[in-house]
XYZ file of C-alpha atoms in Angstrom:
287
model
C -121.772 -152.953 76.410
C -124.719 -155.349 76.673
C -128.396 -154.334 76.448
C -128.876 -154.310 80.244
C -125.894 -152.024 80.723
C -127.210 -149.753 77.931
C -130.525 -149.374 79.749
C -128.787 -148.462 82.996
C -126.406 -146.092 81.196
C -129.212 -144.260 79.370
C -131.325 -144.001 82.516
C -128.444 -142.496 84.485
C -127.493 -140.146 81.657
C -131.058 -138.933 81.119
C -131.499 -138.166 84.816
C -128.228 -136.155 84.726
C -126.811 -138.214 87.544
C -124.423 -140.356 85.523
C -120.866 -139.175 85.899
C -117.292 -140.305 85.285
C -115.361 -142.997 87.255
C -114.456 -143.513 90.414
C -106.834 -143.215 115.753
C -106.638 -142.617 118.197
C -103.010 -142.275 117.136
C -101.479 -139.521 119.151
C -99.234 -142.308 120.486
C -95.924 -141.047 119.250
C -96.665 -140.432 115.550
C -94.156 -137.749 114.579
C -93.215 -136.182 111.252
C -89.696 -137.113 110.188
C -88.008 -134.169 108.437
C -85.006 -136.139 107.206
C -85.984 -135.655 103.571
C -87.534 -132.185 104.093
C -90.875 -133.307 102.779
C -93.753 -130.860 102.886
C -97.187 -131.420 101.467
C -98.123 -128.686 99.011
C -100.995 -126.443 100.063
C -102.910 -126.497 96.781
C -106.362 -128.036 97.253
C -105.367 -128.988 100.780
C -107.160 -126.350 102.806
C -110.808 -126.710 102.021
C -112.363 -124.973 105.005
C -115.966 -124.233 104.137
C -118.606 -122.950 106.494
C -121.352 -124.118 104.152
C -122.705 -127.374 105.551
C -124.048 -128.519 102.179
C -121.824 -130.336 99.729
C -121.389 -127.801 96.866
C -121.173 -130.682 94.350
C -124.363 -132.343 95.551
C -126.787 -133.519 92.847
C -130.340 -133.620 94.195
C -132.408 -136.665 93.294
C -135.850 -137.968 94.202
C -136.829 -141.301 95.724
C -137.334 -142.943 92.340
C -133.914 -141.807 91.132
C -132.296 -143.025 94.350
C -133.853 -146.446 93.855
C -132.774 -146.532 90.229
C -129.240 -145.518 91.135
C -128.952 -148.086 93.914
C -130.274 -151.026 91.888
C -128.579 -149.980 88.667
C -125.167 -149.317 90.206
C -125.292 -152.630 92.110
C -126.143 -154.507 88.909
C -123.448 -152.870 86.776
C -120.810 -153.105 89.536
C -121.460 -156.839 89.873
C -121.223 -157.406 86.114
C -118.143 -155.202 85.795
C -116.319 -154.462 89.096
C -113.914 -152.245 87.147
C -116.620 -149.618 86.800
C -115.390 -147.321 89.540
C -118.210 -144.841 88.915
C -120.841 -147.490 89.636
C -119.009 -148.721 92.739
C -118.829 -145.104 93.941
C -122.536 -144.549 93.280
C -123.452 -147.712 95.193
C -121.313 -146.574 98.119
C -122.980 -143.167 98.282
C -126.492 -144.578 97.936
C -126.126 -147.226 100.652
C -123.604 -145.679 103.052
C -125.777 -143.238 105.031
C -125.731 -144.786 108.533
C -122.177 -146.115 108.204
C -120.863 -142.730 107.068
C -122.431 -140.999 110.076
C -120.865 -143.621 112.354
C -117.485 -143.045 110.698
C -117.876 -139.291 111.191
C -118.769 -139.797 114.856
C -115.575 -141.815 115.423
C -113.583 -139.056 113.736
C -115.241 -136.399 115.905
C -114.134 -138.272 119.038
C -110.467 -138.148 117.985
C -108.300 -134.985 117.784
C -106.774 -136.007 114.434
C -110.185 -136.965 113.102
C -111.608 -133.581 114.143
C -108.700 -131.835 112.453
C -109.347 -133.746 109.225
C -113.054 -132.856 109.272
C -112.213 -129.204 109.883
C -109.434 -128.805 107.306
C -110.717 -131.374 104.786
C -107.348 -132.103 103.132
C -107.422 -133.907 99.803
C -105.102 -136.569 98.391
C -104.222 -135.477 94.877
C -101.079 -135.348 92.783
C -101.068 -131.585 93.340
C -100.863 -132.160 97.117
C -97.984 -134.657 96.927
C -94.702 -133.537 98.481
C -92.575 -132.057 95.715
C -89.837 -134.634 96.312
C -92.012 -137.701 96.834
C -90.351 -139.387 93.845
C -87.011 -139.134 95.669
C -88.140 -140.867 98.838
C -86.678 -144.357 99.391
C -89.022 -147.274 98.765
C -88.574 -148.201 102.427
C -90.522 -145.089 103.448
C -94.310 -144.904 103.461
C -94.339 -142.118 100.873
C -91.779 -143.800 98.639
C -93.588 -147.148 98.762
C -96.926 -145.475 98.006
C -95.530 -143.444 95.089
C -93.918 -146.501 93.471
C -97.039 -148.625 94.045
C -99.213 -146.044 92.305
C -96.799 -145.727 89.366
C -96.371 -149.496 89.050
C -100.112 -150.007 88.691
C -100.781 -146.883 86.643
C -103.007 -145.224 89.253
C -103.526 -141.595 90.157
C -105.434 -140.212 93.161
C -106.949 -137.670 90.767
C -109.011 -140.507 89.237
C -111.088 -140.919 92.386
C -114.740 -140.021 91.762
C -115.965 -136.857 93.472
C -118.805 -137.369 95.944
C -121.968 -135.911 94.411
C -124.871 -137.832 95.929
C -124.335 -136.980 99.616
C -125.735 -133.615 100.683
C -124.073 -132.942 104.034
C -120.615 -131.485 103.549
C -118.936 -133.390 106.389
C -120.589 -136.673 105.413
C -119.469 -136.142 101.817
C -115.918 -135.487 102.975
C -115.862 -138.677 105.060
C -116.746 -140.690 101.953
C -114.236 -138.758 99.837
C -111.492 -139.286 102.392
C -112.278 -143.000 102.548
C -111.875 -143.267 98.760
C -108.617 -141.368 98.753
C -106.946 -143.377 101.555
C -107.947 -146.714 99.973
C -104.597 -146.980 98.174
C -102.722 -146.163 101.397
C -104.365 -149.208 102.960
C -103.235 -151.370 100.045
C -99.648 -150.229 100.609
C -99.799 -150.783 104.370
C -101.335 -154.216 103.814
C -98.930 -155.227 101.049
C -101.948 -156.502 99.107
C -102.033 -156.412 95.311
C -104.874 -154.567 93.523
C -106.056 -157.620 91.586
C -109.539 -159.060 92.122
C -108.442 -161.387 94.919
C -106.618 -158.556 96.676
C -109.540 -156.157 96.333
C -111.893 -158.678 97.937
C -109.497 -159.081 100.870
C -109.256 -155.305 101.269
C -113.059 -155.062 101.094
C -113.258 -157.404 104.100
C -110.720 -155.230 105.919
C -112.554 -152.027 104.972
C -115.961 -153.354 105.983
C -114.710 -154.195 109.459
C -113.084 -150.752 109.740
C -115.867 -148.649 108.223
C -119.091 -150.673 108.239
C -119.919 -149.496 104.695
C -122.555 -151.836 103.173
C -120.948 -151.799 99.716
C -117.855 -153.412 101.255
C -120.030 -156.121 102.805
C -121.584 -156.804 99.409
C -118.164 -157.026 97.771
C -116.874 -159.248 100.572
C -119.666 -161.787 100.116
C -120.034 -161.780 96.326
C -116.377 -161.232 95.460
C -115.079 -164.756 96.207
C -117.549 -166.181 93.673
C -115.616 -164.476 90.887
C -112.212 -165.838 91.945
C -110.519 -168.933 90.579
C -110.374 -172.036 92.814
C -106.765 -171.352 93.878
C -107.475 -167.690 94.531
C -110.605 -168.556 96.489
C -108.704 -171.098 98.563
C -106.082 -168.562 99.673
C -108.724 -165.879 100.080
C -110.981 -167.901 102.363
C -108.310 -169.733 104.352
C -105.700 -166.994 104.690
C -106.597 -163.523 103.399
C -110.009 -163.147 105.062
C -108.695 -164.342 108.474
C -105.829 -161.845 108.025
C -108.302 -159.045 107.226
C -110.342 -159.798 110.336
C -107.298 -159.957 112.596
C -105.550 -156.910 111.144
C -108.650 -154.693 111.082
C -109.308 -155.407 114.753
C -105.716 -154.994 115.908
C -104.946 -151.681 114.217
C -106.113 -148.198 115.139
C -109.119 -146.603 113.428
C -107.458 -145.713 110.143
C -109.812 -142.876 109.228
C -108.202 -140.959 112.090
C -104.738 -141.007 110.544
C -103.350 -137.964 108.745
C -101.188 -139.909 106.310
C -99.860 -136.692 104.805
C -97.728 -136.190 107.927
C -95.994 -139.542 107.533
C -94.603 -139.616 104.002
C -91.068 -139.983 105.319
C -91.756 -142.553 108.019
C -90.159 -145.949 107.579
C -92.963 -148.153 106.238
C -92.524 -150.968 108.751
C -92.200 -148.526 111.648
C -95.349 -146.748 110.513
C -97.191 -150.065 110.396
C -95.987 -150.829 113.916
C -97.218 -147.446 115.202
C -100.630 -148.210 113.741
C -100.569 -151.846 114.960
C -101.147 -152.757 111.325
C -100.354 -156.371 110.392
C -99.402 -156.682 106.687
C -100.461 -159.718 104.665
C -97.931 -162.333 103.555
C -98.852 -164.123 100.337
C -98.499 -167.911 100.360
C -96.342 -167.725 97.229
C -93.905 -165.407 99.015
C -93.805 -167.640 102.108
C -93.181 -170.751 99.985
C -90.498 -168.970 97.995
C -88.708 -167.924 101.187
C -88.869 -171.500 102.468
C -87.392 -172.810 99.221
C -84.621 -170.236 99.311
C -83.780 -171.147 102.909
C -83.634 -174.883 102.073
C -81.359 -174.280 99.086
C -78.918 -172.155 101.068
């Protein structure tokens, strides 16, 4: 850790704010019971009449400024620091989060999510998710998470947003991020994350996604940047505008849906990598 990062780390730690890392679709979306999948109830009914986030850490104006600047600096130097990315999102997301909540309040599924506040954790997975075919949404998601060594339990808890509903909107956004990767067919490498940030910014309006969208390409190699600018970003713009508002989707009801059919119901256009397209062309020529 360099000297600048040490300063930021010590400042966050001393202020006790440093913590560990980070549709309108009632159109025929039905739960398929072919595999008898049910989401477990543990941690998945978080009704709470208290309008304050119980995990909220109060901080003054100086601390907010320090957190915003410090998290932005560390996240730029090391994008793998999920805790700093999360802090930046909470510090800068105020207006966007309220807009996201408003869109959820206007939709029956969105209102249900805000009321019940379900969480995406390993403890809320269907008990047989590992048995679902890879052609299903749940099966594809489970294998994607295992392939990349991810767990939804690693997502940072929201601690810097006071309002309970606002905090849940941010938490939900973090926890469905990997669902969007699976629907998009986009890898979680740096190039893929930048493309998803473009998609997420257009869906959510969160400033941290705008920052990542603009700065991210500078850290890519020339070949990665070429595909990103000429193909992935245009895809993100087109797909984000064509699909439903994805914060209003209760993904937990669609584990067993065929992945491509689920995409079609959401009007979600997956990305096709140039390498995959070229490989298919070569295969066709050689046949």
